[in-house]
Coordinates of C-alpha atoms in Angstrom, one line a residue:
M1 CA 48.0 170.1 -54.9
L2 CA 45.2 170.3 -52.3
D3 CA 43.1 172.6 -54.4
R4 CA 42.8 169.8 -57.0
I5 CA 41.2 167.3 -54.6
P6 CA 38.0 166.4 -56.5
M7 CA 35.7 166.3 -53.5
T8 CA 36.7 169.8 -52.4
E9 CA 36.5 171.7 -55.7
K10 CA 32.7 172.0 -55.5
P11 CA 31.1 174.3 -53.0
G12 CA 29.8 172.5 -49.9
I13 CA 30.6 170.6 -46.8
A14 CA 33.4 168.1 -47.2
P15 CA 32.1 164.5 -46.9
A16 CA 34.0 161.7 -45.2
Q17 CA 35.9 160.7 -48.4
A18 CA 37.1 164.3 -48.9
I19 CA 38.3 164.4 -45.2
R20 CA 40.3 161.3 -45.9
A21 CA 41.8 163.1 -49.0
L22 CA 42.7 166.1 -46.9
I23 CA 44.5 163.9 -44.4
D24 CA 46.3 162.0 -47.2
E25 CA 47.4 165.3 -48.8
G26 CA 48.6 166.8 -45.5
A27 CA 45.9 169.5 -45.0
I28 CA 45.1 167.7 -41.8
S29 CA 48.0 166.4 -39.7
L30 CA 47.5 163.7 -37.1
G31 CA 49.6 163.5 -34.0
A32 CA 48.7 159.8 -33.6
P33 CA 47.2 157.1 -35.9
L34 CA 43.7 157.7 -37.0
L35 CA 41.1 155.9 -34.9
D36 CA 38.2 153.8 -36.0
R37 CA 35.1 156.0 -36.5
Q38 CA 37.1 159.2 -36.0
I39 CA 35.9 160.3 -39.4
Q40 CA 32.1 160.9 -39.4
P41 CA 29.9 161.3 -42.5
A42 CA 30.7 165.1 -42.7
S43 CA 33.1 165.8 -39.8
L44 CA 36.3 164.7 -38.0
D45 CA 36.5 164.1 -34.3
L46 CA 39.4 166.0 -32.6
R47 CA 41.5 164.4 -29.9
L48 CA 43.0 165.8 -26.8
G49 CA 46.8 165.9 -26.7
P50 CA 49.1 164.6 -23.9
K51 CA 49.2 167.7 -21.7
A52 CA 46.6 170.1 -20.2
Y53 CA 47.0 173.6 -18.8
R54 CA 44.9 175.1 -16.1
V55 CA 44.3 178.7 -16.8
R56 CA 42.8 181.5 -14.8
A57 CA 40.7 183.0 -17.7
S58 CA 39.6 182.3 -21.2
F59 CA 41.2 184.3 -24.0
L60 CA 41.6 184.7 -27.8
P61 CA 45.1 185.2 -29.2
G62 CA 44.2 187.9 -31.7
P63 CA 46.0 188.7 -34.9
G64 CA 49.7 188.0 -35.1
Q65 CA 49.8 186.0 -31.8
T66 CA 49.8 182.3 -31.1
V67 CA 47.9 180.6 -28.3
R68 CA 51.2 179.4 -26.8
E69 CA 52.6 182.9 -26.7
R70 CA 49.5 184.1 -24.8
L71 CA 49.4 181.0 -22.5
N72 CA 52.0 182.3 -20.1
D73 CA 49.8 185.3 -19.2
V74 CA 47.1 183.1 -17.8
L75 CA 48.8 179.8 -16.8
L76 CA 48.3 178.4 -13.3
H77 CA 49.7 175.0 -13.7
E78 CA 50.1 172.1 -16.2
F79 CA 49.6 168.4 -16.0
S80 CA 49.8 165.2 -18.0
L81 CA 46.8 163.5 -19.6
E82 CA 48.7 160.4 -20.7
Q83 CA 47.3 158.4 -17.8
G84 CA 44.1 160.3 -17.5
A85 CA 43.2 163.3 -15.3
V86 CA 40.1 164.9 -13.8
L87 CA 38.9 168.2 -15.0
E88 CA 37.1 170.0 -12.2
T89 CA 33.8 172.0 -12.5
G90 CA 34.1 175.7 -12.8
C91 CA 37.8 175.6 -13.9
V92 CA 39.1 176.5 -17.4
Y93 CA 41.6 174.3 -19.1
L94 CA 43.6 174.7 -22.4
I95 CA 44.6 171.5 -24.1
P96 CA 46.5 171.2 -27.4
L97 CA 44.8 168.9 -29.9
L98 CA 46.6 166.0 -31.7
E99 CA 45.2 167.3 -35.0
G100 CA 46.7 170.3 -36.8
L101 CA 45.8 172.0 -40.1
A102 CA 47.4 173.4 -43.2
L103 CA 44.3 174.4 -45.1
P104 CA 44.4 175.1 -48.8
K105 CA 43.0 178.4 -50.2
G106 CA 39.2 178.4 -50.3
I107 CA 38.6 175.8 -47.5
L108 CA 37.4 177.0 -44.1
A109 CA 36.7 175.0 -41.0
A110 CA 34.2 175.2 -38.1
T111 CA 34.1 173.3 -34.9
N112 CA 31.5 172.3 -32.3
P113 CA 31.3 170.2 -29.2
K114 CA 30.3 166.6 -29.9
S115 CA 26.8 165.7 -28.9
S116 CA 27.9 163.7 -25.9
T117 CA 30.1 166.6 -24.7
G118 CA 27.2 169.0 -24.8
R119 CA 24.9 166.6 -22.9
L120 CA 27.4 166.4 -20.1
D121 CA 27.5 170.2 -19.8
V122 CA 31.2 170.4 -20.7
F123 CA 31.7 173.8 -22.3
T124 CA 34.2 173.2 -25.1
R125 CA 35.6 175.6 -27.8
V126 CA 38.4 175.3 -30.3
I127 CA 41.0 178.0 -30.7
A128 CA 43.4 178.6 -33.6
D129 CA 46.4 180.9 -33.6
G130 CA 45.9 184.5 -34.6
T131 CA 42.1 184.4 -34.5
R132 CA 39.5 186.7 -33.0
G133 CA 36.8 184.1 -32.7
F134 CA 36.2 180.7 -31.2
D135 CA 35.3 177.6 -33.3
T136 CA 36.3 179.1 -36.6
V137 CA 39.4 178.5 -38.7
P138 CA 40.1 180.7 -41.7
E139 CA 41.1 179.5 -45.2
G140 CA 44.8 179.0 -45.6
Y141 CA 45.4 178.5 -41.8
A142 CA 48.5 176.5 -41.0
G143 CA 49.1 175.7 -37.4
P144 CA 48.0 173.9 -34.3
L145 CA 44.5 173.7 -32.7
W146 CA 43.7 174.0 -29.0
A147 CA 40.6 173.1 -27.0
E148 CA 39.3 175.3 -24.2
V149 CA 37.5 173.0 -21.8
S150 CA 35.4 174.0 -18.8
P151 CA 33.1 171.4 -17.1
R152 CA 30.1 173.3 -15.8
T153 CA 28.1 170.6 -13.8
F154 CA 30.0 167.3 -13.6
P155 CA 33.7 166.7 -13.1
V156 CA 35.0 164.6 -16.0
L157 CA 37.9 162.2 -16.4
V158 CA 39.7 162.7 -19.8
R159 CA 42.9 161.4 -21.2
M160 CA 45.1 161.8 -24.3
G161 CA 43.0 160.9 -27.3
S162 CA 39.6 161.8 -25.7
R163 CA 37.3 163.2 -28.3
L164 CA 35.3 166.2 -27.1
S165 CA 35.0 168.3 -30.3
Q166 CA 34.5 167.8 -34.0
I167 CA 35.5 169.8 -37.0
R168 CA 33.8 170.4 -40.4
F169 CA 35.3 171.7 -43.6
R170 CA 33.6 173.8 -46.2
R171 CA 34.2 175.6 -49.5
G172 CA 32.1 178.5 -50.8
D173 CA 28.7 180.0 -49.8
I174 CA 26.5 177.0 -49.2
S175 CA 23.6 178.5 -47.3
L176 CA 20.1 177.7 -48.7
S177 CA 17.6 180.3 -49.7
P178 CA 14.0 180.2 -48.4
E179 CA 12.9 178.9 -51.8
E180 CA 15.5 176.1 -51.6
M181 CA 14.4 175.3 -48.1
R182 CA 10.7 175.1 -49.1
A183 CA 11.6 172.8 -52.1
L184 CA 13.8 170.6 -49.9
Q185 CA 11.0 170.3 -47.3
A186 CA 8.5 169.3 -50.0
K187 CA 10.9 166.7 -51.4
E188 CA 12.5 165.3 -48.3
R189 CA 10.1 166.3 -45.4
L190 CA 12.8 167.8 -43.2
V191 CA 10.4 168.2 -40.2
D192 CA 7.2 166.3 -39.4
T193 CA 5.0 169.4 -39.3
D194 CA 2.7 170.5 -42.1
Q195 CA 3.5 174.2 -42.1
P196 CA 7.0 174.6 -40.6
D197 CA 8.7 178.0 -40.2
L198 CA 11.5 177.9 -42.8
R199 CA 12.9 181.3 -42.4
D200 CA 16.7 181.0 -41.9
G201 CA 16.4 177.3 -41.4
I202 CA 13.8 175.3 -39.5
S203 CA 12.3 176.6 -36.4
V204 CA 12.8 174.1 -33.5
T205 CA 10.4 174.2 -30.6
V206 CA 10.5 172.5 -27.2
D207 CA 8.3 169.6 -26.2
L208 CA 6.8 170.2 -22.7
D209 CA 3.6 168.3 -23.3
G210 CA 4.7 165.1 -21.5
R211 CA 2.0 162.9 -22.9
G212 CA 2.9 159.2 -22.9
R213 CA 5.8 159.8 -20.5
E214 CA 3.9 160.3 -17.2
H215 CA 4.5 164.0 -17.8
R216 CA 8.3 163.6 -17.7
V217 CA 9.6 166.1 -20.2
G218 CA 13.3 166.2 -19.4
Y219 CA 16.1 165.9 -16.8
R220 CA 17.8 168.4 -14.6
A221 CA 21.5 167.8 -13.6
K222 CA 22.3 167.1 -10.0
R223 CA 25.1 168.9 -8.3
H224 CA 28.1 167.5 -6.4
T225 CA 28.1 164.1 -8.2
A226 CA 30.9 161.6 -8.8
V227 CA 33.3 161.9 -11.7
I228 CA 32.2 160.9 -15.2
D229 CA 34.8 159.1 -17.4
V230 CA 34.1 160.4 -20.9
E231 CA 35.2 157.1 -22.4
K232 CA 32.8 155.0 -20.4
V233 CA 29.7 154.1 -22.3
N234 CA 26.5 152.9 -20.5
G235 CA 28.6 153.1 -17.3
Y236 CA 26.5 155.2 -15.0
E237 CA 23.0 155.1 -13.4
V238 CA 20.8 158.0 -14.4
H239 CA 19.5 158.7 -10.9
D240 CA 23.0 159.3 -9.6
F241 CA 23.4 162.3 -11.9
W242 CA 20.0 163.4 -13.0
E243 CA 16.5 164.0 -11.7
P244 CA 13.5 163.8 -14.0
V245 CA 11.6 167.0 -14.8
S246 CA 7.8 167.2 -15.2
S247 CA 5.8 170.0 -16.7
R248 CA 2.6 171.5 -15.4
D249 CA 0.1 172.5 -18.0
G250 CA 2.8 172.5 -20.6
K251 CA 5.1 174.9 -18.7
L252 CA 8.5 174.5 -17.0
I253 CA 10.2 177.1 -14.8
L254 CA 14.0 177.1 -15.5
D255 CA 16.0 177.8 -12.4
P256 CA 19.0 180.2 -12.9
G257 CA 22.3 178.3 -13.4
E258 CA 20.7 174.9 -13.7
F259 CA 21.3 172.6 -16.6
Y260 CA 18.4 170.8 -18.4
I261 CA 18.1 168.1 -21.0
L262 CA 14.9 168.6 -23.0
A263 CA 13.7 167.4 -26.5
S264 CA 12.3 169.1 -29.5
N265 CA 8.6 168.9 -30.3
E266 CA 9.5 168.1 -33.9
A267 CA 11.1 165.1 -35.4
V268 CA 13.8 166.3 -37.9
H269 CA 15.5 164.7 -40.8
V270 CA 18.8 165.4 -42.5
P271 CA 18.9 164.0 -46.0
P272 CA 22.1 162.3 -47.3
D273 CA 23.2 165.2 -49.4
Y274 CA 23.0 167.8 -46.6
A275 CA 24.3 168.5 -43.1
A276 CA 22.7 170.7 -40.5
E277 CA 23.7 172.8 -37.5
M278 CA 21.6 173.9 -34.5
V279 CA 22.0 177.6 -33.9
P280 CA 20.5 179.6 -30.9
F281 CA 17.3 181.5 -31.4
D282 CA 17.1 185.2 -30.9
P283 CA 18.3 185.9 -27.3
L284 CA 15.9 188.8 -27.1
V285 CA 12.9 186.5 -26.6
G286 CA 14.0 185.4 -23.1
E287 CA 16.6 184.7 -20.5
F288 CA 17.5 181.2 -21.7
R289 CA 19.3 179.6 -24.5
V290 CA 20.1 176.3 -26.1
H291 CA 23.5 176.1 -24.5
Y292 CA 25.5 174.3 -27.2
A293 CA 25.2 174.5 -30.9
G294 CA 25.8 171.2 -32.6
F295 CA 26.3 169.4 -35.9
F296 CA 23.7 167.0 -37.4
D297 CA 25.5 164.6 -39.8
P298 CA 24.0 163.5 -43.2
G299 CA 21.5 160.7 -42.5
F300 CA 20.4 161.9 -39.0
G301 CA 16.8 160.7 -38.8
H302 CA 16.9 159.3 -42.3
A303 CA 14.9 156.2 -43.0
G304 CA 17.7 154.7 -45.2
S305 CA 20.1 154.7 -42.2
G306 CA 17.8 153.4 -39.5
G307 CA 15.8 156.4 -38.5
K308 CA 12.3 157.8 -39.2
G309 CA 12.9 161.3 -38.1
A310 CA 14.5 162.0 -34.7
R311 CA 14.0 164.5 -32.0
A312 CA 16.7 167.1 -31.4
V313 CA 18.0 166.9 -27.9
L314 CA 18.2 170.4 -26.3
E315 CA 20.8 171.4 -23.7
V316 CA 19.1 174.3 -22.0
R317 CA 20.2 176.8 -19.4
S318 CA 18.6 179.9 -17.9
H319 CA 20.7 182.9 -17.2
E320 CA 20.2 185.4 -14.4
V321 CA 16.5 185.0 -13.5
P322 CA 14.0 182.2 -13.5
F323 CA 12.3 181.8 -16.8
I324 CA 9.0 180.1 -17.7
L325 CA 9.5 177.9 -20.8
E326 CA 6.2 176.8 -22.5
H327 CA 5.3 173.9 -24.7
G328 CA 5.9 174.8 -28.4
Q329 CA 8.1 177.7 -27.7
T330 CA 10.9 178.3 -30.2
V331 CA 14.3 177.6 -28.8
G332 CA 16.6 177.3 -31.8
R333 CA 16.9 177.0 -35.6
L334 CA 18.2 174.1 -37.6
V335 CA 20.2 175.5 -40.5
Y336 CA 20.8 173.2 -43.5
E337 CA 23.9 173.2 -45.8
K338 CA 24.6 171.2 -48.9
L339 CA 27.5 168.7 -49.1
A340 CA 30.1 168.9 -51.8
A341 CA 29.3 165.2 -52.5
R342 CA 27.2 162.5 -50.8
P343 CA 29.3 160.7 -48.1
D344 CA 30.2 157.1 -48.5
T345 CA 28.6 156.3 -45.2
L346 CA 25.6 158.0 -43.5
Y347 CA 24.9 158.7 -39.9
G348 CA 23.5 155.5 -38.3
Q349 CA 25.0 153.1 -40.9
D350 CA 27.7 150.9 -39.3
L351 CA 29.2 153.8 -37.4
G352 CA 28.0 153.0 -33.9
S353 CA 25.9 156.2 -34.0
N354 CA 24.5 156.7 -30.5
Y355 CA 21.6 159.0 -31.2
Q356 CA 19.8 157.8 -34.4
A357 CA 16.0 157.7 -34.0
Q358 CA 16.4 159.3 -30.6
G359 CA 13.7 160.9 -28.5
L360 CA 14.5 162.4 -25.1
K361 CA 17.9 160.9 -24.5
L362 CA 20.8 161.6 -22.2
S363 CA 24.4 161.1 -23.3
K364 CA 25.8 157.7 -24.1
H365 CA 27.5 157.5 -20.7
F366 CA 24.2 156.7 -18.9
R367 CA 22.3 153.4 -18.8
L368 CA 18.7 153.7 -20.0
P369 CA 16.3 153.9 -17.1

């Protein structure tokens, strides 16, 4: 039975080899053959299905109801993704995913946008039947998964099989105590600062210094651009979609509703036996937020897989009013969780990983300036 899969008996995040076991045992169903590199060191990429539904509003199904049952209440029209289709900015789409779940008792799942999805400002969440929350799948869940997709800045071309989200599987309470975080920092140097704030993870601050980059500290997305094909790597000129952003005296004024790509002041490291997740900082400190949470796979920034620490790229948006962001200001926290076992391949090792040893970097779709 699924509960006897060796890699999933221990508390922790399921590594790649455990995800393969979950597929073999039927806990993860595939609507199409598994793709090369679809399984990452501690996550599985989720693929869009053959049809999309344009809806007038986002929703959650709630207990006892399926997404499909609720779909008729908000449906505007449906269309095929088999030959590709453009998702327009400001619209909300609901798309069934090719992957489904039949989770065993004790195993939960969580989802996030892929890094490249967040850097395109494509708002993406995963919905399961009967749930009251996005991006979470309870233990024992058996049913389909749906992606809610809403491009915020750029129209995007997607097709059946496009990968916008990823899913991670976990068993048990695997959060690290402050004492465990301090011990891990001392052993592995998770962040390249001498006295990091390790309460509830690692404090991540923004780099607005600009030294060595002619004071360029980030990019701001342009409006009214051409369509971006999410499958096209190194296919677009940066200046057609982005304008460089400079800071003055370590400060940057965020304009309401604009989308920015910035970088962390710290270089971070995820050891091979751990995974990490970026979570938003306390919203009470200002009218901005790091727009998308994200997974950091085992080996991100790790010397053994081609990195020497890597900056976290920050997708930042202000809310209703202009907000002054300052160099070194805390914008998020990196929370570490232990894996059930070390993955057989780390991030950056023969996986075509796009963001190992990164600094300030746009998504993989843009050619380096």
